């Protein structure tokens, strides 16, 4: 096929030899199947920041030291230079996370490097060698659903042990490889320690998977793995192999406090987003 613009520099540098076909163009990136020598890999070319959801960025960047409303506003109104830096930080976040998680034994696509703003990584395939289906696209037996749930909960625990929360974990960011599920898509990964919304995001991630897999194995809907692992993590007791039960005794006295705190934070977050949305709109009118 004709080489897409973002990939020509990788061919010129000899990082890849050929672009075989487009795989998928999502909200944030276009993914291509490429050939490097005898290996078939995939290349993720990020879209310009302007095309990505503005709101998401505001929440995710919390804990990446662009939190204060002044800085956040500066990001919203970014100069060309500032915007380039933000872009680079966003892309690097995914690459850094992939290496870190791979080293920690989380099943993610093997990263092969980051060149000219493009992430080159393992193409996850099915048993026949075709690009793997996403979890959200496959039919499962109850046994498979339970097994996948267990594996995925373990991956989330390992990530949390690295201090990371995926932040956008859903059946569409999990590929089904021949040896089981592979988690992908990390640009929005959040720091578990540095983000006020970390607990909420972790619970949402685990809940997305549980709710989906619970369609095939309804007993999963009675489990509370997210709450359980967060409690261990907060106490400093979570290990990559910590045994989890899925049972969790809600502490009534803290729930309410938590609820109030989250409601307040959410309201604040929303106000900030609305304000930035207005500023961005004003800027566009200028
Ligand atoms: N390493 C990989 N191996 C096989 N397929 C992949 C790989 N990485 C991405 N894909 C395919 O490309 C799609 C988009 O990738 P990814 O989720 O990383 O980007 P995105 O732009 O954030 O997409 P979306 O907005 O759909 O979440 C995936 O849903 C998957 O089908
Ligand atoms: Mg995705």
CSV table of C-alpha atoms and ligand atoms in Angstrom, one decimal:
chain,number,residue,atom,x,y,z
A,1,UNK,CA,0.0,0.0,0.0
A,2,UNK,CA,1.0,3.6,-0.3
A,3,UNK,CA,3.0,4.6,2.7
A,4,UNK,CA,1.1,6.8,5.2
A,5,UNK,CA,2.8,10.1,5.9
A,6,UNK,CA,3.6,9.3,9.5
A,7,UNK,CA,5.5,6.1,8.6
A,8,UNK,CA,7.8,7.3,5.8
A,9,UNK,CA,10.5,8.4,8.2
A,10,UNK,CA,10.6,4.9,9.7
A,11,UNK,CA,11.1,3.4,6.3
A,12,UNK,CA,13.8,6.0,5.5
A,13,UNK,CA,15.6,5.1,8.7
A,14,UNK,CA,15.3,1.4,8.0
A,15,UNK,CA,13.2,0.7,11.1
A,16,UNK,CA,10.5,-0.9,9.0
A,17,UNK,CA,10.6,-2.1,5.4
A,18,UNK,CA,7.1,-1.9,4.3
A,19,UNK,CA,3.6,-1.0,5.4
A,20,UNK,CA,1.4,-4.0,4.7
A,21,UNK,CA,-2.1,-2.7,5.6
A,22,UNK,CA,-4.1,-0.5,7.9
A,23,UNK,CA,-5.4,-2.4,10.9
A,24,UNK,CA,-7.6,0.1,12.7
A,25,UNK,CA,-8.1,3.8,13.1
A,26,UNK,CA,-9.5,4.7,16.5
A,27,UNK,CA,-10.2,7.9,18.4
A,28,UNK,CA,-6.6,8.5,19.1
A,29,UNK,CA,-4.4,6.7,16.7
A,30,UNK,CA,-4.2,4.8,13.4
A,31,UNK,CA,-2.6,1.3,13.7
A,32,UNK,CA,-0.9,-0.3,10.7
A,33,UNK,CA,0.5,-3.8,10.1
A,34,UNK,CA,4.1,-3.4,9.0
A,35,UNK,CA,7.0,-5.6,8.0
A,36,UNK,CA,10.5,-5.3,9.6
A,37,UNK,CA,12.7,-7.8,7.8
A,38,UNK,CA,11.0,-11.2,8.3
A,39,UNK,CA,8.9,-9.9,11.2
A,40,UNK,CA,5.3,-8.7,11.0
A,41,UNK,CA,4.7,-6.0,13.6
A,42,UNK,CA,2.3,-3.2,14.2
A,43,UNK,CA,2.9,0.6,14.2
A,44,UNK,CA,0.7,3.0,16.2
A,45,UNK,CA,0.7,6.5,14.7
A,46,UNK,CA,-0.9,9.0,17.1
A,47,UNK,CA,-3.4,11.5,15.8
A,48,UNK,CA,-2.9,15.2,16.5
A,49,UNK,CA,-4.0,16.3,19.9
A,50,UNK,CA,-6.6,18.6,18.5
A,51,UNK,CA,-8.6,15.6,17.3
A,52,UNK,CA,-8.6,13.9,20.7
A,53,UNK,CA,-11.1,14.4,23.5
A,54,UNK,CA,-10.2,17.5,25.4
A,55,UNK,CA,-12.1,16.5,28.5
A,56,UNK,CA,-10.3,13.2,28.9
A,57,UNK,CA,-7.0,14.8,28.9
A,58,UNK,CA,-7.8,17.1,31.8
A,59,UNK,CA,-8.7,14.2,34.1
A,60,UNK,CA,-5.9,11.9,33.0
A,61,UNK,CA,-3.2,14.5,33.4
A,62,UNK,CA,-3.9,14.8,37.0
A,63,UNK,CA,-0.9,13.4,38.9
A,64,UNK,CA,1.4,14.3,35.9
A,65,UNK,CA,2.2,17.6,37.5
A,66,UNK,CA,0.0,19.7,35.2
A,67,UNK,CA,-2.7,19.6,37.8
A,68,UNK,CA,-3.0,23.2,39.2
A,69,UNK,CA,-5.8,25.1,37.5
A,70,UNK,CA,-3.3,27.7,36.2
A,71,UNK,CA,-1.1,25.0,34.6
A,72,UNK,CA,-4.2,23.2,33.3
A,73,UNK,CA,-5.4,26.4,31.8
A,74,UNK,CA,-2.1,27.0,30.2
A,75,UNK,CA,-2.4,23.5,28.7
A,76,UNK,CA,-5.8,24.5,27.5
A,77,UNK,CA,-4.4,27.5,25.8
A,78,UNK,CA,-1.1,25.9,24.9
A,79,UNK,CA,1.3,27.8,22.8
A,80,UNK,CA,2.7,25.9,19.9
A,81,UNK,CA,5.7,24.9,22.0
A,82,UNK,CA,3.7,23.9,25.0
A,83,UNK,CA,1.4,21.9,22.8
A,84,UNK,CA,4.2,20.0,21.2
A,85,UNK,CA,5.6,19.2,24.7
A,86,UNK,CA,2.2,17.9,25.8
A,87,UNK,CA,1.9,15.8,22.7
A,88,UNK,CA,5.3,14.2,23.3
A,89,UNK,CA,4.5,13.5,26.9
A,90,UNK,CA,1.2,11.8,26.0
A,91,UNK,CA,2.9,9.5,23.4
A,92,UNK,CA,5.8,8.8,25.7
A,93,UNK,CA,3.5,7.8,28.5
A,94,UNK,CA,2.2,4.8,26.5
A,95,UNK,CA,5.7,3.7,25.4
A,96,UNK,CA,7.1,4.1,28.9
A,97,UNK,CA,4.2,2.2,30.4
A,98,UNK,CA,4.6,-0.7,27.9
A,99,UNK,CA,8.2,-1.2,28.8
A,100,UNK,CA,7.5,-0.9,32.5
A,101,UNK,CA,4.6,-3.3,32.4
A,102,UNK,CA,6.4,-5.8,30.2
A,103,UNK,CA,9.3,-5.8,32.7
A,104,UNK,CA,6.8,-6.4,35.5
A,105,UNK,CA,5.4,-9.5,33.8
A,106,UNK,CA,2.1,-7.9,32.6
A,107,UNK,CA,0.9,-9.4,29.3
A,108,UNK,CA,1.1,-6.5,27.0
A,109,UNK,CA,2.3,-6.3,23.3
A,110,UNK,CA,6.1,-6.5,23.3
A,111,UNK,CA,7.4,-3.0,22.5
A,112,UNK,CA,10.1,-2.6,19.8
A,113,UNK,CA,10.7,1.1,20.2
A,114,UNK,CA,9.5,4.6,19.6
A,115,UNK,CA,10.6,6.3,16.4
A,116,UNK,CA,9.5,9.7,15.0
A,117,UNK,CA,6.5,9.7,17.3
A,118,UNK,CA,5.4,6.1,16.2
A,119,UNK,CA,5.2,3.2,18.6
A,120,UNK,CA,6.4,-0.1,17.0
A,121,UNK,CA,5.2,-3.2,18.8
A,122,UNK,CA,4.3,-6.9,18.6
A,123,UNK,CA,1.2,-7.6,16.5
A,124,UNK,CA,-1.0,-9.7,18.7
A,125,UNK,CA,-2.5,-12.5,16.6
A,126,UNK,CA,-4.9,-15.3,17.1
A,127,UNK,CA,-3.9,-19.0,16.7
A,128,UNK,CA,-4.1,-18.7,12.9
A,129,UNK,CA,-1.8,-15.6,12.8
A,130,UNK,CA,-4.6,-13.1,12.0
A,131,UNK,CA,-4.7,-10.0,14.1
A,132,UNK,CA,-6.4,-10.8,17.3
A,133,UNK,CA,-10.0,-10.0,18.0
A,134,UNK,CA,-10.9,-7.7,20.8
A,135,UNK,CA,-12.5,-9.2,23.9
A,136,UNK,CA,-15.7,-7.1,23.2
A,137,UNK,CA,-16.1,-8.9,19.9
A,138,UNK,CA,-16.0,-12.6,20.9
A,139,UNK,CA,-18.4,-15.1,22.3
A,140,UNK,CA,-17.3,-16.8,25.5
A,141,UNK,CA,-18.3,-19.9,27.5
A,142,UNK,CA,-18.9,-19.3,31.2
A,143,UNK,CA,-15.6,-21.1,32.0
A,144,UNK,CA,-13.7,-19.0,29.6
A,145,UNK,CA,-15.2,-15.8,31.0
A,146,UNK,CA,-14.2,-16.9,34.5
A,147,UNK,CA,-10.7,-17.7,33.4
A,148,UNK,CA,-10.3,-14.4,31.5
A,149,UNK,CA,-11.6,-12.5,34.5
A,150,UNK,CA,-9.1,-14.1,36.8
A,151,UNK,CA,-6.2,-13.5,34.4
A,152,UNK,CA,-7.3,-9.9,33.8
A,153,UNK,CA,-7.7,-9.1,37.5
A,154,UNK,CA,-4.2,-10.4,38.0
A,155,UNK,CA,-2.9,-8.1,35.3
A,156,UNK,CA,-4.6,-5.2,37.0
A,157,UNK,CA,-3.0,-6.2,40.3
A,158,UNK,CA,0.5,-6.3,38.7
A,159,UNK,CA,-0.1,-2.9,37.1
A,160,UNK,CA,-1.1,-1.5,40.4
A,161,UNK,CA,2.0,-3.0,42.0
A,162,UNK,CA,3.9,-0.8,39.4
A,163,UNK,CA,1.9,2.2,40.6
A,164,UNK,CA,-0.1,2.3,37.4
A,165,UNK,CA,-3.8,2.2,36.6
A,166,UNK,CA,-4.9,1.7,33.0
A,167,UNK,CA,-7.6,4.3,33.2
A,168,UNK,CA,-9.5,3.2,30.0
A,169,UNK,CA,-9.7,-0.6,30.5
A,170,UNK,CA,-12.7,-2.0,28.6
A,171,UNK,CA,-13.4,-5.1,26.5
A,172,UNK,CA,-12.2,-3.0,23.6
A,173,UNK,CA,-8.8,-2.5,25.0
A,174,UNK,CA,-8.2,-6.2,25.6
A,175,UNK,CA,-7.1,-8.5,22.7
A,176,UNK,CA,-7.7,-12.2,22.7
A,177,UNK,CA,-4.4,-14.0,22.0
A,178,UNK,CA,-4.0,-17.7,21.8
A,179,UNK,CA,-2.6,-17.8,25.3
A,180,UNK,CA,-5.3,-15.5,26.7
A,181,UNK,CA,-6.1,-11.8,27.1
A,182,UNK,CA,-3.5,-9.1,26.2
A,183,UNK,CA,-4.2,-5.5,27.5
A,184,UNK,CA,-3.4,-2.7,25.1
A,185,UNK,CA,-3.8,1.1,24.7
A,186,UNK,CA,-2.0,2.9,27.5
A,187,UNK,CA,-1.6,6.6,26.7
A,188,UNK,CA,-4.0,7.6,29.4
A,189,UNK,CA,-2.4,5.4,32.1
A,190,UNK,CA,-2.5,7.1,35.5
A,191,UNK,CA,-0.3,7.1,38.5
A,192,UNK,CA,-2.0,5.3,41.4
A,193,UNK,CA,-0.3,7.4,44.0
A,194,UNK,CA,-0.5,10.9,42.4
A,195,UNK,CA,-4.0,11.1,41.2
A,196,UNK,CA,-7.0,11.9,43.4
A,197,UNK,CA,-9.3,10.0,41.1
A,198,UNK,CA,-7.0,6.9,41.2
A,199,UNK,CA,-9.4,4.7,43.3
A,200,UNK,CA,-12.4,5.7,41.2
A,201,UNK,CA,-10.5,4.9,38.0
A,202,UNK,CA,-9.3,1.5,39.3
A,203,UNK,CA,-12.8,0.6,40.4
A,204,UNK,CA,-14.2,1.7,37.0
A,205,UNK,CA,-11.5,-0.4,35.1
A,206,UNK,CA,-12.2,-3.5,37.1
A,207,UNK,CA,-15.9,-3.0,36.9
A,208,UNK,CA,-15.9,-2.6,33.1
A,209,UNK,CA,-14.3,-6.0,32.8
A,210,UNK,CA,-16.5,-7.6,35.5
A,211,UNK,CA,-19.7,-6.2,34.0
A,212,UNK,CA,-18.8,-7.5,30.5
A,213,UNK,CA,-17.5,-10.9,31.5
A,214,UNK,CA,-20.4,-11.2,33.9
A,215,UNK,CA,-22.7,-11.5,30.9
A,216,UNK,CA,-21.3,-15.0,30.4
A,217,UNK,CA,-20.7,-15.9,34.1
A,218,UNK,CA,-23.2,-13.9,36.1
A,219,UNK,CA,-21.6,-14.9,39.5
A,220,UNK,CA,-18.7,-12.6,38.6
A,221,UNK,CA,-21.2,-9.7,39.2
A,222,UNK,CA,-21.0,-10.5,42.9
A,223,UNK,CA,-17.3,-9.9,43.2
A,224,UNK,CA,-15.4,-6.9,44.5
A,225,UNK,CA,-11.8,-7.4,43.3
A,226,UNK,CA,-11.2,-3.7,42.6
A,227,UNK,CA,-12.2,-2.7,46.2
A,228,UNK,CA,-10.2,-5.5,47.6
A,229,UNK,CA,-7.0,-4.8,45.7
A,230,UNK,CA,-7.3,-1.0,46.4
A,231,UNK,CA,-7.6,-1.6,50.2
A,232,UNK,CA,-4.5,-3.8,50.1
A,233,UNK,CA,-2.6,-1.3,47.9
A,234,UNK,CA,-3.5,1.6,50.2
A,235,UNK,CA,-2.3,-0.4,53.2
A,236,UNK,CA,1.0,-1.1,51.4
A,237,UNK,CA,0.2,-4.8,51.4
A,238,UNK,CA,-0.5,-5.5,47.7
A,239,UNK,CA,2.0,-7.9,46.0
A,240,UNK,CA,1.9,-9.1,42.4
A,241,UNK,CA,0.8,-12.5,43.6
A,242,UNK,CA,-1.4,-11.5,46.5
A,243,UNK,CA,-4.3,-13.9,46.8
A,244,UNK,CA,-7.6,-12.2,46.3
A,245,UNK,CA,-11.0,-13.6,47.2
A,246,UNK,CA,-13.3,-11.1,45.4
A,247,UNK,CA,-15.1,-10.6,48.7
A,248,UNK,CA,-15.0,-7.3,50.3
A,249,UNK,CA,-16.6,-6.0,53.5
A,250,UNK,CA,-17.7,-2.4,52.8
A,251,UNK,CA,-16.9,-0.2,55.7
A,252,UNK,CA,-20.1,1.8,56.1
A,253,UNK,CA,-18.4,4.6,58.0
A,254,UNK,CA,-15.9,5.4,55.3
A,255,UNK,CA,-18.2,5.0,52.3
A,256,UNK,CA,-20.2,8.1,53.1
A,257,UNK,CA,-17.1,10.2,53.6
A,258,UNK,CA,-15.7,8.8,50.3
A,259,UNK,CA,-19.0,9.5,48.5
A,260,UNK,CA,-19.0,13.1,49.7
A,261,UNK,CA,-15.4,13.6,48.7
A,262,UNK,CA,-15.9,12.1,45.3
A,263,UNK,CA,-19.0,14.1,44.7
A,264,UNK,CA,-17.1,17.3,45.6
A,265,UNK,CA,-14.1,16.3,43.4
A,266,UNK,CA,-16.3,15.4,40.5
A,267,UNK,CA,-18.2,18.7,40.7
A,268,UNK,CA,-14.9,20.6,40.8
A,269,UNK,CA,-13.5,18.6,37.9
A,270,UNK,CA,-16.6,19.3,35.9
A,271,UNK,CA,-16.5,23.0,36.6
A,272,UNK,CA,-12.8,23.1,35.5
A,273,UNK,CA,-13.6,21.2,32.3
A,274,UNK,CA,-16.5,23.5,31.5
A,275,UNK,CA,-14.3,26.5,32.0
A,276,UNK,CA,-11.6,25.1,29.8
A,277,UNK,CA,-14.1,24.1,27.2
A,278,UNK,CA,-15.3,27.7,27.1
A,279,UNK,CA,-11.8,29.1,26.9
A,280,UNK,CA,-10.9,26.7,24.1
A,281,UNK,CA,-14.1,27.8,22.2
A,282,UNK,CA,-13.2,31.4,22.8
A,283,UNK,CA,-9.7,30.8,21.5
A,284,UNK,CA,-11.1,29.1,18.4
A,285,UNK,CA,-13.3,32.2,17.7
A,286,UNK,CA,-10.3,34.5,17.9
B,1,LIG,N1,-0.4,-4.7,19.4
B,1,LIG,C1,-1.5,-4.9,18.7
B,1,LIG,N2,-1.8,-6.1,18.1
B,1,LIG,C2,-2.9,-6.3,17.4
B,1,LIG,N3,-3.9,-5.3,17.2
B,1,LIG,C3,-3.7,-4.1,17.8
B,1,LIG,C4,-2.5,-3.8,18.6
B,1,LIG,N4,-2.6,-2.6,19.0
B,1,LIG,C5,-3.8,-2.1,18.6
B,1,LIG,N5,-4.4,-3.0,17.9
B,1,LIG,C6,-5.7,-2.8,17.2
B,1,LIG,O1,-5.9,-1.5,16.9
B,1,LIG,C7,-7.0,-0.9,17.6
B,1,LIG,C8,-6.7,0.5,18.1
B,1,LIG,O2,-5.6,0.5,19.0
B,1,LIG,P1,-5.6,1.3,20.4
B,1,LIG,O3,-6.8,0.9,21.2
B,1,LIG,O4,-4.2,1.2,20.9
B,1,LIG,O5,-5.8,2.8,19.8
B,1,LIG,P2,-6.9,3.9,20.0
B,1,LIG,O6,-6.7,4.9,19.0
B,1,LIG,O7,-6.9,4.3,21.4
B,1,LIG,O8,-8.2,3.1,19.7
B,1,LIG,P3,-9.6,3.3,20.4
B,1,LIG,O9,-10.0,4.7,20.3
B,1,LIG,O10,-10.5,2.4,19.5
B,1,LIG,O11,-9.5,2.8,21.8
B,1,LIG,C9,-7.3,-1.9,18.8
B,1,LIG,O12,-8.6,-1.9,19.2
B,1,LIG,C10,-6.9,-3.2,18.1
B,1,LIG,O13,-7.9,-3.8,17.4
B,2,LIG,MG1,-8.3,1.5,22.2
